[in-house]
PDB file of C-alpha atoms in Angstrom:
ATOM      1  CA  UNK A   1       0.136   0.385  -0.156  1.00 91.00           C
ATOM      2  CA  UNK A   2       1.158   3.418  -0.321  1.00 92.00           C
ATOM      3  CA  UNK A   3       0.253   4.125   3.076  1.00 91.00           C
ATOM      4  CA  UNK A   4       1.021   1.708   6.099  1.00 94.00           C
ATOM      5  CA  UNK A   5      -2.269   1.391   8.230  1.00 95.00           C
ATOM      6  CA  UNK A   6      -3.762  -1.020  10.940  1.00 93.00           C
ATOM      7  CA  UNK A   7      -7.847  -1.060  12.128  1.00 94.00           C
ATOM      8  CA  UNK A   8      -8.767  -0.048   8.196  1.00 96.00           C
ATOM      9  CA  UNK A   9     -11.537  -1.747   6.333  1.00 96.00           C
ATOM     10  CA  UNK A  10     -11.343  -3.271   3.070  1.00 95.00           C
ATOM     11  CA  UNK A  11     -13.898  -4.450   0.232  1.00 94.00           C
ATOM     12  CA  UNK A  12     -13.869  -5.589  -3.181  1.00 92.00           C
ATOM     13  CA  UNK A  13     -14.756  -2.670  -5.615  1.00 84.00           C
ATOM     14  CA  UNK A  14     -14.749  -4.148  -9.370  1.00 84.00           C
ATOM     15  CA  UNK A  15     -12.759  -6.811  -9.224  1.00 89.00           C
ATOM     16  CA  UNK A  16      -9.891  -4.574  -7.232  1.00 92.00           C
ATOM     17  CA  UNK A  17      -8.972  -4.807  -3.771  1.00 94.00           C
ATOM     18  CA  UNK A  18      -9.803  -1.041  -1.667  1.00 94.00           C
ATOM     19  CA  UNK A  19      -8.674  -0.389   1.624  1.00 96.00           C
ATOM     20  CA  UNK A  20     -10.359   2.595   3.453  1.00 95.00           C
ATOM     21  CA  UNK A  21      -8.832   4.383   6.552  1.00 96.00           C
ATOM     22  CA  UNK A  22      -7.589   2.843   9.616  1.00 96.00           C
ATOM     23  CA  UNK A  23      -4.839   4.150  12.079  1.00 93.00           C
ATOM     24  CA  UNK A  24      -0.921   4.702  10.976  1.00 92.00           C
ATOM     25  CA  UNK A  25       0.853   7.125  13.860  1.00 86.00           C
ATOM     26  CA  UNK A  26      -2.530   9.219  13.371  1.00 91.00           C
ATOM     27  CA  UNK A  27      -6.131   8.317  11.897  1.00 94.00           C
ATOM     28  CA  UNK A  28      -6.880   8.184   8.443  1.00 95.00           C
ATOM     29  CA  UNK A  29      -9.242   9.195   5.563  1.00 94.00           C
ATOM     30  CA  UNK A  30      -7.147   8.021   2.630  1.00 94.00           C
ATOM     31  CA  UNK A  31      -8.503   5.339   0.067  1.00 93.00           C
ATOM     32  CA  UNK A  32      -6.878   3.066  -1.964  1.00 94.00           C
ATOM     33  CA  UNK A  33      -7.424   0.778  -4.849  1.00 93.00           C
ATOM     34  CA  UNK A  34      -5.072  -2.446  -5.340  1.00 96.00           C
ATOM     35  CA  UNK A  35      -5.340  -3.638  -8.950  1.00 96.00           C
ATOM     36  CA  UNK A  36      -4.013  -6.815  -8.701  1.00 96.00           C
ATOM     37  CA  UNK A  37      -3.350  -7.537 -12.634  1.00 96.00           C
ATOM     38  CA  UNK A  38      -0.720  -4.618 -12.518  1.00 97.00           C
ATOM     39  CA  UNK A  39       0.152  -4.924  -8.909  1.00 97.00           C
ATOM     40  CA  UNK A  40      -0.602  -0.924  -8.280  1.00 96.00           C
ATOM     41  CA  UNK A  41      -2.111   0.638  -5.503  1.00 97.00           C
ATOM     42  CA  UNK A  42      -3.582   4.039  -6.533  1.00 94.00           C
ATOM     43  CA  UNK A  43      -4.989   6.503  -4.353  1.00 92.00           C
ATOM     44  CA  UNK A  44      -8.606   6.976  -5.025  1.00 88.00           C
ATOM     45  CA  UNK A  45      -9.882  10.176  -2.598  1.00 85.00           C
ATOM     46  CA  UNK A  46     -10.573  10.736   1.040  1.00 89.00           C
ATOM     47  CA  UNK A  47     -13.032   9.894   3.226  1.00 90.00           C
ATOM     48  CA  UNK A  48     -14.689  13.262   4.772  1.00 88.00           C
ATOM     49  CA  UNK A  49     -14.767  11.880   8.008  1.00 91.00           C
ATOM     50  CA  UNK A  50     -11.173   9.969   9.326  1.00 94.00           C
ATOM     51  CA  UNK A  51     -11.953   6.388  10.750  1.00 95.00           C
ATOM     52  CA  UNK A  52     -10.245   3.132  11.851  1.00 94.00           C
ATOM     53  CA  UNK A  53     -12.186   0.052  13.545  1.00 95.00           C
ATOM     54  CA  UNK A  54     -14.960   0.962  11.182  1.00 96.00           C
ATOM     55  CA  UNK A  55     -16.779  -1.130   8.406  1.00 97.00           C
ATOM     56  CA  UNK A  56     -16.621  -1.140   4.735  1.00 96.00           C
ATOM     57  CA  UNK A  57     -19.042  -2.531   1.823  1.00 95.00           C
ATOM     58  CA  UNK A  58     -19.726  -1.862  -1.919  1.00 92.00           C
ATOM     59  CA  UNK A  59     -23.306  -2.200  -2.980  1.00 90.00           C
ATOM     60  CA  UNK A  60     -24.466  -1.194  -6.787  1.00 86.00           C
ATOM     61  CA  UNK A  61     -21.465   0.130  -8.112  1.00 83.00           C
ATOM     62  CA  UNK A  62     -20.370   2.036  -4.156  1.00 86.00           C
ATOM     63  CA  UNK A  63     -18.702   1.740  -1.500  1.00 89.00           C
ATOM     64  CA  UNK A  64     -20.066   2.583   1.985  1.00 93.00           C
ATOM     65  CA  UNK A  65     -18.295   3.186   4.651  1.00 94.00           C
ATOM     66  CA  UNK A  66     -19.493   3.531   8.459  1.00 96.00           C
ATOM     67  CA  UNK A  67     -18.997   3.488  11.967  1.00 96.00           C
ATOM     68  CA  UNK A  68     -15.664   2.950  13.775  1.00 95.00           C
ATOM     69  CA  UNK A  69     -13.493   6.261  15.389  1.00 93.00           C
ATOM     70  CA  UNK A  70     -11.713   9.589  14.768  1.00 90.00           C
ATOM     71  CA  UNK A  71      -9.914   9.639  17.767  1.00 81.00           C
ATOM     72  CA  UNK A  72      -6.310   7.844  18.570  1.00 67.00           C
ATOM     73  CA  UNK A  73      -6.058   5.117  20.903  1.00 63.00           C
ATOM     74  CA  UNK A  74      -4.534   6.990  24.109  1.00 63.00           C
ATOM     75  CA  UNK A  75      -6.716  10.083  23.314  1.00 60.00           C
ATOM     76  CA  UNK A  76     -10.605  11.339  22.670  1.00 70.00           C
ATOM     77  CA  UNK A  77     -12.167   8.360  21.062  1.00 74.00           C
ATOM     78  CA  UNK A  78     -15.410   8.664  19.677  1.00 85.00           C
ATOM     79  CA  UNK A  79     -17.691   6.683  18.370  1.00 90.00           C
ATOM     80  CA  UNK A  80     -18.941   7.191  14.955  1.00 94.00           C
ATOM     81  CA  UNK A  81     -22.463   6.898  13.803  1.00 94.00           C
ATOM     82  CA  UNK A  82     -21.864   8.261  10.944  1.00 93.00           C
ATOM     83  CA  UNK A  83     -22.176   6.832   7.136  1.00 92.00           C
ATOM     84  CA  UNK A  84     -20.274   8.155   3.792  1.00 90.00           C
ATOM     85  CA  UNK A  85     -20.988   6.490   0.281  1.00 86.00           C
ATOM     86  CA  UNK A  86     -18.285   6.832  -2.077  1.00 78.00           C
ATOM     87  CA  UNK A  87     -18.404   6.964  -5.973  1.00 70.00           C
ATOM     88  CA  UNK A  88     -14.682   8.220  -7.705  1.00 59.00           C
ATOM     89  CA  UNK A  89     -16.923  11.212  -9.147  1.00 60.00           C
ATOM     90  CA  UNK A  90     -18.750  11.924  -5.978  1.00 61.00           C
ATOM     91  CA  UNK A  91     -19.146  11.188  -2.071  1.00 55.00           C
ATOM     92  CA  UNK A  92     -21.801  12.300  -0.104  1.00 61.00           C
ATOM     93  CA  UNK A  93     -23.164  11.153   3.600  1.00 61.00           C
ATOM     94  CA  UNK A  94     -26.025   9.453   4.408  1.00 76.00           C
ATOM     95  CA  UNK A  95     -28.269   8.765   7.169  1.00 85.00           C
ATOM     96  CA  UNK A  96     -26.092   8.065  10.402  1.00 91.00           C
ATOM     97  CA  UNK A  97     -26.695   4.590  12.299  1.00 95.00           C
ATOM     98  CA  UNK A  98     -28.695   4.861  15.534  1.00 94.00           C
ATOM     99  CA  UNK A  99     -25.395   4.041  17.513  1.00 94.00           C
ATOM    100  CA  UNK A 100     -22.029   5.237  17.295  1.00 94.00           C
ATOM    101  CA  UNK A 101     -20.252   1.966  16.788  1.00 95.00           C
ATOM    102  CA  UNK A 102     -16.175   1.272  16.264  1.00 94.00           C
ATOM    103  CA  UNK A 103     -14.977  -2.333  16.381  1.00 95.00           C
ATOM    104  CA  UNK A 104     -18.053  -3.632  14.556  1.00 96.00           C
ATOM    105  CA  UNK A 105     -18.600  -5.735  11.213  1.00 96.00           C
ATOM    106  CA  UNK A 106     -20.470  -5.026   8.376  1.00 96.00           C
ATOM    107  CA  UNK A 107     -21.784  -6.715   5.366  1.00 96.00           C
ATOM    108  CA  UNK A 108     -24.656  -6.096   2.639  1.00 96.00           C
ATOM    109  CA  UNK A 109     -27.838  -8.495   2.775  1.00 97.00           C
ATOM    110  CA  UNK A 110     -30.827  -8.391   1.089  1.00 95.00           C
ATOM    111  CA  UNK A 111     -30.512  -5.568  -0.305  1.00 95.00           C
ATOM    112  CA  UNK A 112     -29.930  -3.403   3.050  1.00 96.00           C
ATOM    113  CA  UNK A 113     -25.938  -2.929   4.721  1.00 96.00           C
ATOM    114  CA  UNK A 114     -25.999  -4.261   8.270  1.00 98.00           C
ATOM    115  CA  UNK A 115     -24.354  -2.614  11.147  1.00 98.00           C
ATOM    116  CA  UNK A 116     -23.235  -5.033  13.813  1.00 98.00           C
ATOM    117  CA  UNK A 117     -22.566  -5.162  17.148  1.00 97.00           C
ATOM    118  CA  UNK A 118     -19.198  -3.111  18.311  1.00 95.00           C
ATOM    119  CA  UNK A 119     -17.445  -2.588  21.342  1.00 93.00           C
ATOM    120  CA  UNK A 120     -19.736  -2.982  24.454  1.00 93.00           C
ATOM    121  CA  UNK A 121     -22.867  -3.896  21.761  1.00 96.00           C
ATOM    122  CA  UNK A 122     -24.822  -6.492  20.984  1.00 96.00           C
ATOM    123  CA  UNK A 123     -26.834  -4.804  19.050  1.00 97.00           C
ATOM    124  CA  UNK A 124     -27.222  -5.223  15.172  1.00 98.00           C
ATOM    125  CA  UNK A 125     -28.917  -2.188  12.524  1.00 97.00           C
ATOM    126  CA  UNK A 126     -29.485  -2.314   9.028  1.00 96.00           C
ATOM    127  CA  UNK A 127     -30.230   0.734   6.200  1.00 96.00           C
ATOM    128  CA  UNK A 128     -32.535   0.729   3.924  1.00 94.00           C
ATOM    129  CA  UNK A 129     -31.385   2.141   0.737  1.00 89.00           C
ATOM    130  CA  UNK A 130     -35.006   3.362  -0.334  1.00 89.00           C
ATOM    131  CA  UNK A 131     -36.117   5.177   2.637  1.00 90.00           C
ATOM    132  CA  UNK A 132     -32.278   6.121   3.351  1.00 88.00           C
ATOM    133  CA  UNK A 133     -32.877   5.318   7.304  1.00 93.00           C
ATOM    134  CA  UNK A 134     -31.380   2.290  10.015  1.00 96.00           C
ATOM    135  CA  UNK A 135     -34.043   0.251  12.048  1.00 97.00           C
ATOM    136  CA  UNK A 136     -32.956  -1.361  14.598  1.00 96.00           C
ATOM    137  CA  UNK A 137     -33.196  -5.555  14.898  1.00 94.00           C
ATOM    138  CA  UNK A 138     -32.610  -8.217  16.890  1.00 90.00           C
ATOM    139  CA  UNK A 139     -29.815  -8.171  19.470  1.00 96.00           C
ATOM    140  CA  UNK A 140     -27.134 -10.672  19.449  1.00 96.00           C
ATOM    141  CA  UNK A 141     -26.768 -12.946  22.757  1.00 95.00           C
ATOM    142  CA  UNK A 142     -23.481 -11.377  23.172  1.00 95.00           C
ATOM    143  CA  UNK A 143     -21.714  -8.311  23.005  1.00 96.00           C
ATOM    144  CA  UNK A 144     -18.990  -8.033  20.289  1.00 94.00           C
ATOM    145  CA  UNK A 145     -16.277  -6.106  19.228  1.00 94.00           C
ATOM    146  CA  UNK A 146     -13.849  -7.261  16.333  1.00 93.00           C
ATOM    147  CA  UNK A 147     -16.098 -10.262  15.009  1.00 94.00           C
ATOM    148  CA  UNK A 148     -16.219 -10.997  11.101  1.00 93.00           C
ATOM    149  CA  UNK A 149     -19.621 -11.593   9.530  1.00 95.00           C
ATOM    150  CA  UNK A 150     -21.108 -13.296   6.333  1.00 95.00           C
ATOM    151  CA  UNK A 151     -23.818 -14.375   5.062  1.00 96.00           C
ATOM    152  CA  UNK A 152     -24.381 -18.443   4.448  1.00 97.00           C
ATOM    153  CA  UNK A 153     -27.281 -19.532   2.982  1.00 96.00           C
ATOM    154  CA  UNK A 154     -29.396 -16.786   3.240  1.00 95.00           C
ATOM    155  CA  UNK A 155     -28.054 -16.329   7.052  1.00 95.00           C
ATOM    156  CA  UNK A 156     -25.924 -13.833   8.766  1.00 96.00           C
ATOM    157  CA  UNK A 157     -23.549 -15.761  11.140  1.00 96.00           C
ATOM    158  CA  UNK A 158     -21.391 -13.312  13.053  1.00 96.00           C
ATOM    159  CA  UNK A 159     -18.051 -14.862  13.853  1.00 95.00           C
ATOM    160  CA  UNK A 160     -15.794 -14.382  17.223  1.00 93.00           C
ATOM    161  CA  UNK A 161     -15.063 -11.291  18.888  1.00 90.00           C
TER     162      UNK A 161
END
């Protein structure tokens, strides 16, 4: 990558790997794209909000980044509820989540974005593109941060954390 980073988020964008935000001595807003065919990383823009410990998903030709923290580990650390949409032609803010979430899992399922858990959270909410709203849905059994989530046979599974 052009910038070293940890606690970043990644997604696949048109057969290329995208990494956004993270920490590298400071909280980052940069977004990079890796083309495996030519083995090159390219800076493709900046998020409006610096974030780490956030989620990044690709849906319908756009990247969506949400949650995370905007402060460093030793200073003020705000859990973010904001969500941004990124398209190489434009970036815009969308409806914020109901809760600030850092260390969450995110995924797309049935044309909705899911924000799952986060530090001290067992709640789950989903974003509806048609109504531009977040809705709280059923809680998980346990609080989870730093977990992974995926969809298998139509069911969402949350692993670890």
